């Protein structure tokens, strides 16, 4: 429980990375943000409050929380010139590629000093607020719809749903249950120790590049189907199971077949060797959102049958493979009306405060050095240059 962890950049050279932000115990399925259990935050907090906790180390008092919410609202507009970027992306461009580019472009529009002082807190809030506007704008423009501007009287999550789904033809009917579900969804995704994308942010940030470029690297790392792209891959897996008429035993057999590249998406984890505590909470939101939307999603039944079969199968038990946060998250997002290609973007919006907190932790560490993984050389031994006419 010391929170001291070994950071293995994956090159076989294990450094050690000390962090005071998030504690995980993979054997016991424990997750705490700044010491507070994820279950209590999901039950009692909001995404904005949890973001403040991760970045600043403690829960805000009422005055600070109110000021933070007002500033997030003030920062929610994008520079009008940024809209031209969107108009030049192909309509089918994946929103994760757009988001990574747009976050990097923020540096050009907000070139002010970003030293570790008050300005930096403005930068953090500007990023957390604008990433939501960028995501909704990508969705609207991809559909050829008019961009919807944020409203100053809406909360962080309500504004996102408003910007995504409001339209001059059918105004969006704000739904507090969905706002609550979205708060919990983003709380569950807010940080997760030294995962692939957070490690990318820290590695890129260690070269002292600006925070926008470091976060853009994190968004790119998250995009992969083995990481943040898994929520989209779970839905595609469930849909193909139904379309191909595969039985649950057939799917389990495919997942176990070493000659079949198929993996049970949303299952397994590098750290959790038991049920991901976030997946348990996500499953509860699933039931709540689906019953709220009176939306029977047959994919949920398939997912639950698949989970039951896998959890009772010796292969999955021996390899400690359990549902992770992505297994049910896609079904929650579908019920909210979020399009599948935006699922990983939703993960990125949630993870942003965690990336910022981890980047800040490194920047505040005066002993912090550039990340420079080493390797185990497996190549040729020393040999001489061969002139081209003498080569075989
Ligand atoms: C996230 O790190 C984080 O914290 C990430 C994350 C976060 O919040 O940032 O939690 C978010 O990325 C969650 C993971 C989402 N990805 C998926 O759901 C994709 C499906 N899962 C797998 O690809 C896999 O489980 C990984 C990528 C998550 C982990 O891969 P590893 O490191 O290979 O898993 P492992 O070492 O525990 O695997 C042990 C064995 C292996 O077989 P053997 O080599 O021992 O024969 O289990 C097998 C694996 O092949 N295995 C699976 C499997 N996951 C692992 N077999 C079938 N289906 C699976 N899903």
CSV table of C-alpha atoms and ligand atoms in Angstrom, one decimal:
chain,number,residue,atom,x,y,z
A,1,UNK,CA,0.0,0.0,0.0
A,2,UNK,CA,3.0,2.3,-0.3
A,3,UNK,CA,1.9,3.4,-3.8
A,4,UNK,CA,5.5,2.8,-5.0
A,5,UNK,CA,5.2,1.1,-8.3
A,6,UNK,CA,7.6,-0.2,-10.9
A,7,UNK,CA,7.3,1.6,-14.2
A,8,UNK,CA,8.3,-0.8,-17.0
A,9,UNK,CA,8.4,1.2,-20.3
A,10,UNK,CA,8.0,-2.2,-22.0
A,11,UNK,CA,11.5,-2.3,-23.3
A,12,UNK,CA,12.7,-4.8,-20.7
A,13,UNK,CA,14.4,-2.0,-18.8
A,14,UNK,CA,12.6,-1.4,-15.6
A,15,UNK,CA,12.9,2.0,-14.1
A,16,UNK,CA,10.8,2.9,-11.1
A,17,UNK,CA,8.2,5.6,-11.2
A,18,UNK,CA,6.9,7.0,-7.9
A,19,UNK,CA,3.4,8.5,-8.0
A,20,UNK,CA,1.0,9.8,-5.4
A,21,UNK,CA,-2.0,10.1,-7.6
A,22,UNK,CA,-3.7,6.7,-8.1
A,23,UNK,CA,-3.4,3.5,-6.2
A,24,UNK,CA,-4.3,0.2,-7.7
A,25,UNK,CA,-4.1,-3.3,-6.3
A,26,UNK,CA,-4.6,-5.7,-9.2
A,27,UNK,CA,-5.0,-8.8,-7.0
A,28,UNK,CA,-7.7,-7.3,-4.8
A,29,UNK,CA,-9.3,-5.1,-7.4
A,30,UNK,CA,-8.7,-1.9,-5.5
A,31,UNK,CA,-8.7,1.5,-7.2
A,32,UNK,CA,-8.3,4.8,-5.3
A,33,UNK,CA,-7.8,8.4,-6.6
A,34,UNK,CA,-5.7,10.3,-4.0
A,35,UNK,CA,-6.6,7.7,-1.5
A,36,UNK,CA,-10.4,7.9,-2.0
A,37,UNK,CA,-12.0,4.6,-3.2
A,38,UNK,CA,-13.5,4.7,-6.7
A,39,UNK,CA,-16.7,3.3,-5.4
A,40,UNK,CA,-17.2,6.4,-3.1
A,41,UNK,CA,-16.3,8.8,-5.8
A,42,UNK,CA,-18.7,7.2,-8.3
A,43,UNK,CA,-21.4,7.3,-5.6
A,44,UNK,CA,-20.9,10.8,-4.3
A,45,UNK,CA,-18.7,13.0,-6.6
A,46,UNK,CA,-19.0,14.7,-10.0
A,47,UNK,CA,-16.5,14.5,-12.8
A,48,UNK,CA,-15.4,18.1,-12.3
A,49,UNK,CA,-14.9,17.6,-8.6
A,50,UNK,CA,-12.9,14.3,-9.3
A,51,UNK,CA,-10.8,16.1,-11.9
A,52,UNK,CA,-9.9,18.8,-9.3
A,53,UNK,CA,-9.0,16.0,-6.8
A,54,UNK,CA,-6.7,14.3,-9.2
A,55,UNK,CA,-4.9,17.4,-10.3
A,56,UNK,CA,-4.7,19.3,-7.0
A,57,UNK,CA,-4.5,16.3,-4.5
A,58,UNK,CA,-7.6,17.1,-2.4
A,59,UNK,CA,-11.3,17.6,-2.8
A,60,UNK,CA,-12.2,21.3,-3.4
A,61,UNK,CA,-14.2,23.4,-0.9
A,62,UNK,CA,-17.5,24.7,-2.1
A,63,UNK,CA,-16.2,28.1,-3.2
A,64,UNK,CA,-13.3,26.5,-5.2
A,65,UNK,CA,-15.6,24.0,-6.8
A,66,UNK,CA,-18.0,26.8,-7.9
A,67,UNK,CA,-15.2,28.9,-9.2
A,68,UNK,CA,-13.8,25.9,-11.1
A,69,UNK,CA,-17.2,25.2,-12.7
A,70,UNK,CA,-17.6,28.8,-13.7
A,71,UNK,CA,-14.1,28.8,-15.3
A,72,UNK,CA,-14.9,25.6,-17.2
A,73,UNK,CA,-18.0,27.2,-18.6
A,74,UNK,CA,-16.0,30.4,-19.5
A,75,UNK,CA,-13.4,28.3,-21.3
A,76,UNK,CA,-15.9,26.2,-23.2
A,77,UNK,CA,-15.8,28.1,-26.5
A,78,UNK,CA,-13.2,27.3,-29.2
A,79,UNK,CA,-11.3,29.9,-31.1
A,80,UNK,CA,-13.5,30.5,-34.2
A,81,UNK,CA,-10.5,29.9,-36.5
A,82,UNK,CA,-10.2,26.3,-35.2
A,83,UNK,CA,-13.4,25.5,-37.0
A,84,UNK,CA,-11.5,25.7,-40.3
A,85,UNK,CA,-9.5,22.7,-39.3
A,86,UNK,CA,-12.6,20.6,-39.0
A,87,UNK,CA,-13.9,21.7,-42.4
A,88,UNK,CA,-10.7,20.4,-44.0
A,89,UNK,CA,-10.8,16.9,-42.4
A,90,UNK,CA,-12.5,14.3,-44.6
A,91,UNK,CA,-16.0,13.6,-43.3
A,92,UNK,CA,-15.1,10.0,-42.4
A,93,UNK,CA,-12.0,11.1,-40.4
A,94,UNK,CA,-11.9,9.2,-37.1
A,95,UNK,CA,-12.7,11.6,-34.3
A,96,UNK,CA,-9.6,10.3,-32.3
A,97,UNK,CA,-7.3,11.5,-35.1
A,98,UNK,CA,-9.2,14.8,-35.1
A,99,UNK,CA,-9.0,15.2,-31.4
A,100,UNK,CA,-5.3,14.5,-31.2
A,101,UNK,CA,-4.6,17.1,-33.9
A,102,UNK,CA,-6.9,19.7,-32.4
A,103,UNK,CA,-5.4,19.4,-28.9
A,104,UNK,CA,-1.9,19.8,-30.4
A,105,UNK,CA,-3.2,22.8,-32.3
A,106,UNK,CA,-4.3,24.5,-29.0
A,107,UNK,CA,-0.7,25.4,-28.4
A,108,UNK,CA,-0.8,27.7,-31.5
A,109,UNK,CA,-3.9,29.5,-30.3
A,110,UNK,CA,-2.9,29.8,-26.6
A,111,UNK,CA,0.8,30.4,-26.7
A,112,UNK,CA,0.9,32.0,-23.3
A,113,UNK,CA,3.6,30.9,-20.8
A,114,UNK,CA,2.6,27.6,-19.2
A,115,UNK,CA,5.0,27.6,-16.3
A,116,UNK,CA,4.0,26.0,-13.0
A,117,UNK,CA,2.0,28.9,-11.7
A,118,UNK,CA,-1.6,30.2,-11.8
A,119,UNK,CA,-1.5,30.3,-15.6
A,120,UNK,CA,-1.1,26.6,-15.6
A,121,UNK,CA,-4.4,26.0,-13.7
A,122,UNK,CA,-6.1,28.1,-16.4
A,123,UNK,CA,-4.4,25.9,-19.0
A,124,UNK,CA,-5.6,22.7,-17.3
A,125,UNK,CA,-9.2,24.0,-17.1
A,126,UNK,CA,-9.0,25.3,-20.7
A,127,UNK,CA,-8.0,21.9,-21.8
A,128,UNK,CA,-10.7,20.0,-19.8
A,129,UNK,CA,-13.3,22.3,-21.0
A,130,UNK,CA,-12.3,22.6,-24.7
A,131,UNK,CA,-11.7,18.9,-25.3
A,132,UNK,CA,-15.4,18.4,-24.7
A,133,UNK,CA,-16.4,21.1,-27.2
A,134,UNK,CA,-13.9,19.7,-29.7
A,135,UNK,CA,-15.4,16.2,-29.4
A,136,UNK,CA,-19.0,17.4,-29.9
A,137,UNK,CA,-17.9,19.7,-32.8
A,138,UNK,CA,-16.2,16.7,-34.6
A,139,UNK,CA,-19.5,14.8,-34.3
A,140,UNK,CA,-21.7,17.6,-35.5
A,141,UNK,CA,-19.5,18.5,-38.5
A,142,UNK,CA,-19.0,14.8,-39.5
A,143,UNK,CA,-22.8,14.7,-39.8
A,144,UNK,CA,-23.0,17.9,-41.7
A,145,UNK,CA,-25.0,19.5,-38.9
A,146,UNK,CA,-24.8,23.0,-37.4
A,147,UNK,CA,-22.3,23.3,-34.5
A,148,UNK,CA,-24.1,23.8,-31.2
A,149,UNK,CA,-22.5,26.2,-28.8
A,150,UNK,CA,-22.1,25.4,-25.1
A,151,UNK,CA,-24.6,27.1,-22.7
A,152,UNK,CA,-23.3,29.0,-19.6
A,153,UNK,CA,-26.1,27.6,-17.4
A,154,UNK,CA,-25.4,24.0,-18.0
A,155,UNK,CA,-23.0,21.7,-16.0
A,156,UNK,CA,-20.0,20.1,-17.6
A,157,UNK,CA,-21.7,16.9,-18.5
A,158,UNK,CA,-25.1,18.5,-19.4
A,159,UNK,CA,-23.3,20.9,-21.8
A,160,UNK,CA,-21.6,18.0,-23.6
A,161,UNK,CA,-25.0,16.2,-24.2
A,162,UNK,CA,-26.4,19.6,-25.3
A,163,UNK,CA,-23.6,20.2,-27.8
A,164,UNK,CA,-23.9,16.7,-29.1
A,165,UNK,CA,-27.6,16.3,-29.5
A,166,UNK,CA,-29.3,19.6,-29.5
A,167,UNK,CA,-30.6,20.7,-32.9
A,168,UNK,CA,-32.7,23.6,-34.4
A,169,UNK,CA,-35.2,20.9,-35.5
A,170,UNK,CA,-35.5,18.8,-32.4
A,171,UNK,CA,-34.1,20.5,-29.3
A,172,UNK,CA,-32.4,18.0,-26.9
A,173,UNK,CA,-34.5,17.2,-23.8
A,174,UNK,CA,-31.9,17.4,-21.0
A,175,UNK,CA,-32.1,14.2,-18.9
A,176,UNK,CA,-30.7,14.3,-15.4
A,177,UNK,CA,-30.3,10.5,-15.2
A,178,UNK,CA,-28.1,10.6,-18.3
A,179,UNK,CA,-26.1,13.5,-16.9
A,180,UNK,CA,-25.6,11.5,-13.7
A,181,UNK,CA,-24.6,8.4,-15.7
A,182,UNK,CA,-22.1,10.5,-17.8
A,183,UNK,CA,-20.5,11.9,-14.6
A,184,UNK,CA,-19.9,8.4,-13.3
A,185,UNK,CA,-18.7,7.2,-16.7
A,186,UNK,CA,-16.1,9.9,-16.8
A,187,UNK,CA,-15.1,9.5,-13.1
A,188,UNK,CA,-14.4,5.8,-13.8
A,189,UNK,CA,-12.1,6.7,-16.7
A,190,UNK,CA,-10.4,9.7,-15.0
A,191,UNK,CA,-7.1,8.0,-14.1
A,192,UNK,CA,-5.5,4.6,-13.9
A,193,UNK,CA,-1.9,4.7,-12.8
A,194,UNK,CA,0.8,4.1,-15.5
A,195,UNK,CA,-1.3,2.7,-18.3
A,196,UNK,CA,-0.2,2.8,-21.9
A,197,UNK,CA,-1.5,6.3,-22.7
A,198,UNK,CA,-0.5,7.9,-19.4
A,199,UNK,CA,3.0,6.4,-19.8
A,200,UNK,CA,3.0,8.1,-23.3
A,201,UNK,CA,2.1,11.4,-21.8
A,202,UNK,CA,4.9,11.1,-19.2
A,203,UNK,CA,7.5,9.9,-21.7
A,204,UNK,CA,6.7,12.7,-24.2
A,205,UNK,CA,6.4,15.2,-21.4
A,206,UNK,CA,9.8,14.3,-19.9
A,207,UNK,CA,11.4,16.0,-22.9
A,208,UNK,CA,9.9,19.3,-21.6
A,209,UNK,CA,7.5,19.7,-24.5
A,210,UNK,CA,4.4,21.7,-23.9
A,211,UNK,CA,1.4,20.0,-22.3
A,212,UNK,CA,-0.7,20.2,-25.4
A,213,UNK,CA,1.8,18.0,-27.4
A,214,UNK,CA,2.1,15.6,-24.5
A,215,UNK,CA,-1.6,15.1,-24.2
A,216,UNK,CA,-1.9,14.8,-28.0
A,217,UNK,CA,0.5,11.8,-27.7
A,218,UNK,CA,-1.7,10.3,-24.9
A,219,UNK,CA,-4.8,10.6,-27.1
A,220,UNK,CA,-2.9,8.7,-29.9
A,221,UNK,CA,-1.8,6.0,-27.5
A,222,UNK,CA,-5.3,5.5,-26.2
A,223,UNK,CA,-6.7,5.0,-29.7
A,224,UNK,CA,-5.5,1.4,-30.0
A,225,UNK,CA,-8.0,-1.5,-29.8
A,226,UNK,CA,-5.9,-3.1,-27.0
A,227,UNK,CA,-6.3,0.1,-24.9
A,228,UNK,CA,-8.9,2.7,-25.1
A,229,UNK,CA,-10.2,1.5,-28.4
A,230,UNK,CA,-11.5,-1.7,-26.7
A,231,UNK,CA,-14.9,-0.1,-25.9
A,232,UNK,CA,-15.5,0.3,-29.6
A,233,UNK,CA,-14.1,-3.2,-30.2
A,234,UNK,CA,-16.4,-4.8,-27.7
A,235,UNK,CA,-19.5,-3.5,-29.5
A,236,UNK,CA,-18.1,-4.6,-32.9
A,237,UNK,CA,-17.4,-8.1,-31.3
A,238,UNK,CA,-20.9,-8.4,-29.9
A,239,UNK,CA,-22.5,-7.2,-33.2
A,240,UNK,CA,-20.4,-9.7,-35.2
A,241,UNK,CA,-21.4,-12.5,-32.8
A,242,UNK,CA,-25.0,-11.8,-33.5
A,243,UNK,CA,-24.6,-11.2,-37.2
A,244,UNK,CA,-22.6,-14.4,-37.7
A,245,UNK,CA,-25.0,-16.4,-35.4
A,246,UNK,CA,-22.1,-17.6,-33.2
A,247,UNK,CA,-23.1,-19.5,-30.1
A,248,UNK,CA,-21.6,-18.4,-26.8
A,249,UNK,CA,-19.6,-21.7,-26.5
A,250,UNK,CA,-18.2,-21.1,-30.1
A,251,UNK,CA,-17.1,-17.6,-29.0
A,252,UNK,CA,-15.4,-18.9,-25.9
A,253,UNK,CA,-13.7,-21.6,-27.9
A,254,UNK,CA,-12.4,-19.0,-30.4
A,255,UNK,CA,-11.0,-16.9,-27.5
A,256,UNK,CA,-9.1,-19.9,-26.2
A,257,UNK,CA,-7.8,-21.1,-29.6
A,258,UNK,CA,-4.1,-20.1,-29.8
A,259,UNK,CA,-4.3,-20.3,-33.6
A,260,UNK,CA,-7.2,-17.8,-33.7
A,261,UNK,CA,-6.2,-14.1,-33.3
A,262,UNK,CA,-9.7,-13.5,-31.8
A,263,UNK,CA,-9.6,-12.2,-28.2
A,264,UNK,CA,-12.5,-11.5,-26.0
A,265,UNK,CA,-12.5,-7.7,-26.1
A,266,UNK,CA,-13.3,-6.1,-22.8
A,267,UNK,CA,-11.7,-9.0,-21.0
A,268,UNK,CA,-8.3,-9.3,-19.3
A,269,UNK,CA,-6.0,-6.6,-17.9
A,270,UNK,CA,-2.3,-6.0,-17.4
A,271,UNK,CA,-2.8,-5.2,-13.8
A,272,UNK,CA,-6.2,-6.5,-12.6
A,273,UNK,CA,-6.2,-10.3,-12.1
A,274,UNK,CA,-9.7,-10.1,-10.7
A,275,UNK,CA,-12.8,-8.2,-11.6
A,276,UNK,CA,-12.0,-4.6,-12.6
A,277,UNK,CA,-13.8,-2.5,-9.9
A,278,UNK,CA,-14.8,0.0,-12.6
A,279,UNK,CA,-16.6,-2.8,-14.6
A,280,UNK,CA,-18.8,-3.6,-11.6
A,281,UNK,CA,-19.9,0.0,-11.3
A,282,UNK,CA,-20.3,0.3,-15.1
A,283,UNK,CA,-22.5,-2.7,-15.2
A,284,UNK,CA,-24.8,-1.0,-12.6
A,285,UNK,CA,-25.0,2.1,-14.8
A,286,UNK,CA,-25.8,-0.1,-17.7
A,287,UNK,CA,-28.9,-1.4,-16.1
A,288,UNK,CA,-29.9,2.2,-14.9
A,289,UNK,CA,-29.4,3.8,-18.3
A,290,UNK,CA,-31.1,1.1,-20.3
A,291,UNK,CA,-34.1,1.0,-18.0
A,292,UNK,CA,-34.2,4.9,-18.1
A,293,UNK,CA,-34.1,4.9,-21.9
A,294,UNK,CA,-36.6,2.0,-22.0
A,295,UNK,CA,-34.0,0.8,-24.4
A,296,UNK,CA,-33.6,-3.0,-24.6
A,297,UNK,CA,-30.2,-3.6,-26.1
A,298,UNK,CA,-29.9,-7.2,-27.1
A,299,UNK,CA,-26.1,-6.7,-27.0
A,300,UNK,CA,-26.4,-6.5,-23.2
A,301,UNK,CA,-27.9,-9.9,-23.1
A,302,UNK,CA,-25.1,-11.3,-25.3
A,303,UNK,CA,-22.5,-9.5,-23.1
A,304,UNK,CA,-24.0,-11.0,-19.9
A,305,UNK,CA,-24.2,-14.5,-21.3
A,306,UNK,CA,-20.6,-14.1,-22.6
A,307,UNK,CA,-19.4,-12.9,-19.2
A,308,UNK,CA,-21.1,-15.8,-17.3
A,309,UNK,CA,-19.6,-18.4,-19.7
A,310,UNK,CA,-16.1,-16.9,-19.5
A,311,UNK,CA,-16.1,-16.6,-15.7
A,312,UNK,CA,-17.0,-20.2,-15.4
A,313,UNK,CA,-14.5,-21.4,-17.9
A,314,UNK,CA,-11.2,-22.9,-16.6
A,315,UNK,CA,-9.0,-21.1,-19.3
A,316,UNK,CA,-10.3,-17.7,-18.1
A,317,UNK,CA,-10.0,-18.7,-14.5
A,318,UNK,CA,-6.4,-20.0,-14.8
A,319,UNK,CA,-5.3,-16.8,-16.7
A,320,UNK,CA,-7.2,-14.5,-14.3
A,321,UNK,CA,-9.2,-13.0,-17.1
A,322,UNK,CA,-12.1,-10.9,-16.0
A,323,UNK,CA,-14.2,-8.1,-17.5
A,324,UNK,CA,-12.5,-4.7,-17.5
A,325,UNK,CA,-13.9,-1.2,-17.7
A,326,UNK,CA,-14.5,-1.5,-21.5
A,327,UNK,CA,-16.7,-4.6,-21.4
A,328,UNK,CA,-20.0,-2.7,-20.5
A,329,UNK,CA,-19.0,0.9,-21.2
A,330,UNK,CA,-19.9,0.6,-24.9
A,331,UNK,CA,-23.4,-0.5,-24.1
A,332,UNK,CA,-23.8,2.5,-21.7
A,333,UNK,CA,-22.7,4.9,-24.5
A,334,UNK,CA,-24.9,3.3,-27.1
A,335,UNK,CA,-27.9,3.8,-24.8
A,336,UNK,CA,-26.9,7.5,-24.4
A,337,UNK,CA,-27.0,7.8,-28.2
A,338,UNK,CA,-23.2,8.2,-28.6
A,339,UNK,CA,-22.1,6.8,-32.0
A,340,UNK,CA,-19.6,3.9,-31.8
A,341,UNK,CA,-16.8,5.8,-33.5
A,342,UNK,CA,-16.9,8.3,-30.6
A,343,UNK,CA,-16.6,5.7,-27.8
A,344,UNK,CA,-12.8,6.1,-27.5
A,345,UNK,CA,-13.2,9.9,-27.6
A,346,UNK,CA,-15.5,9.6,-24.6
A,347,UNK,CA,-12.7,7.6,-22.8
A,348,UNK,CA,-10.2,10.4,-23.7
A,349,UNK,CA,-12.4,13.2,-22.3
A,350,UNK,CA,-12.6,11.2,-19.1
A,351,UNK,CA,-8.9,10.4,-18.9
A,352,UNK,CA,-7.7,14.0,-19.6
A,353,UNK,CA,-7.6,15.1,-15.9
A,354,UNK,CA,-5.5,12.0,-15.1
A,355,UNK,CA,-3.1,12.7,-17.8
A,356,UNK,CA,-2.8,16.3,-16.7
A,357,UNK,CA,-2.3,15.3,-13.1
A,358,UNK,CA,0.4,12.8,-14.0
A,359,UNK,CA,2.1,15.3,-16.4
A,360,UNK,CA,2.0,17.9,-13.6
A,361,UNK,CA,3.5,15.5,-11.1
A,362,UNK,CA,6.5,15.0,-13.3
A,363,UNK,CA,6.9,18.7,-14.0
A,364,UNK,CA,6.8,19.5,-10.3
A,365,UNK,CA,9.6,16.9,-9.6
A,366,UNK,CA,12.8,18.8,-9.7
A,367,UNK,CA,14.7,15.5,-10.1
A,368,UNK,CA,12.7,14.5,-13.1
A,369,UNK,CA,14.8,13.3,-16.0
A,370,UNK,CA,14.1,12.7,-19.6
A,371,UNK,CA,12.7,9.2,-20.2
A,372,UNK,CA,15.2,7.1,-22.0
A,373,UNK,CA,14.4,3.3,-22.0
A,374,UNK,CA,17.3,1.0,-22.8
A,375,UNK,CA,17.2,-2.3,-24.7
A,376,UNK,CA,18.6,-5.9,-24.9
A,377,UNK,CA,20.6,-5.9,-28.1
A,378,UNK,CA,19.7,-8.9,-30.3
A,379,UNK,CA,21.2,-7.9,-33.6
A,380,UNK,CA,24.4,-8.7,-35.6
A,381,UNK,CA,27.8,-8.8,-34.0
A,382,UNK,CA,30.4,-6.3,-35.3
A,383,UNK,CA,31.2,-6.7,-39.1
A,384,UNK,CA,32.8,-4.7,-41.9
A,385,UNK,CA,31.1,-2.7,-44.7
A,386,UNK,CA,30.8,-4.6,-48.0
A,387,UNK,CA,31.2,-2.7,-51.3
A,388,UNK,CA,28.1,-3.2,-53.4
A,389,UNK,CA,29.8,-5.3,-56.1
A,390,UNK,CA,31.0,-7.7,-53.5
A,391,UNK,CA,27.6,-8.3,-52.0
A,392,UNK,CA,25.9,-11.7,-52.5
B,1,LIG,C1,-7.7,-0.7,-20.9
B,1,LIG,O1,-3.5,-0.5,-18.3
B,1,LIG,C2,-4.6,0.0,-18.1
B,1,LIG,O2,-4.9,0.4,-16.9
B,1,LIG,C3,-5.5,0.1,-19.2
B,1,LIG,C4,-7.0,0.6,-18.9
B,1,LIG,C5,-7.0,2.0,-18.4
B,1,LIG,O3,-7.9,2.4,-17.7
B,1,LIG,O4,-6.1,2.8,-18.8
B,1,LIG,O5,-7.5,-0.2,-17.9
B,1,LIG,C6,-7.9,0.6,-20.1
B,1,LIG,O6,-6.9,-0.6,-21.8
B,1,LIG,C7,-8.3,-1.9,-20.5
B,1,LIG,C8,-8.0,-3.1,-21.4
B,1,LIG,C9,-8.8,-3.0,-22.7
B,1,LIG,N1,-8.4,-4.0,-23.7
B,1,LIG,C10,-9.1,-5.1,-24.0
B,1,LIG,O7,-10.2,-5.4,-23.4
B,1,LIG,C11,-8.6,-5.9,-25.2
B,1,LIG,C12,-8.7,-7.4,-24.8
B,1,LIG,N2,-7.8,-7.7,-23.7
B,1,LIG,C13,-6.5,-8.2,-24.1
B,1,LIG,O8,-6.0,-7.8,-25.3
B,1,LIG,C14,-5.5,-8.3,-23.0
B,1,LIG,O9,-6.2,-8.8,-21.9
B,1,LIG,C15,-4.8,-7.0,-22.6
B,1,LIG,C16,-4.2,-6.3,-23.8
B,1,LIG,C17,-5.7,-6.1,-21.8
B,1,LIG,C18,-3.7,-7.5,-21.7
B,1,LIG,O10,-2.8,-8.3,-22.5
B,1,LIG,P1,-1.7,-9.2,-21.9
B,1,LIG,O11,-0.8,-8.4,-21.2
B,1,LIG,O12,-1.2,-10.1,-23.0
B,1,LIG,O13,-2.6,-10.1,-20.9
B,1,LIG,P2,-2.0,-11.1,-20.0
B,1,LIG,O14,-0.5,-11.2,-20.0
B,1,LIG,O15,-2.7,-11.1,-18.7
B,1,LIG,O16,-2.5,-12.5,-20.8
B,1,LIG,C19,-2.4,-13.7,-20.1
B,1,LIG,C20,-2.9,-14.8,-21.1
B,1,LIG,C21,-2.2,-14.8,-22.5
B,1,LIG,O17,-2.2,-16.1,-23.0
B,1,LIG,P3,-0.8,-17.0,-22.8
B,1,LIG,O18,0.2,-16.2,-23.6
B,1,LIG,O19,-0.6,-17.1,-21.3
B,1,LIG,O20,-1.2,-18.3,-23.5
B,1,LIG,O21,-4.3,-14.6,-21.3
B,1,LIG,C22,-4.5,-14.4,-22.7
B,1,LIG,C23,-3.2,-14.0,-23.3
B,1,LIG,O22,-3.1,-14.4,-24.7
B,1,LIG,N3,-5.5,-13.3,-22.9
B,1,LIG,C24,-6.6,-13.4,-23.5
B,1,LIG,C25,-7.2,-12.2,-23.4
B,1,LIG,N4,-6.5,-11.4,-22.7
B,1,LIG,C26,-5.3,-12.1,-22.4
B,1,LIG,N5,-7.2,-14.5,-24.2
B,1,LIG,C27,-8.4,-14.2,-24.7
B,1,LIG,N6,-9.1,-13.0,-24.6
B,1,LIG,C28,-8.5,-12.0,-23.9
B,1,LIG,N7,-9.2,-10.8,-23.9
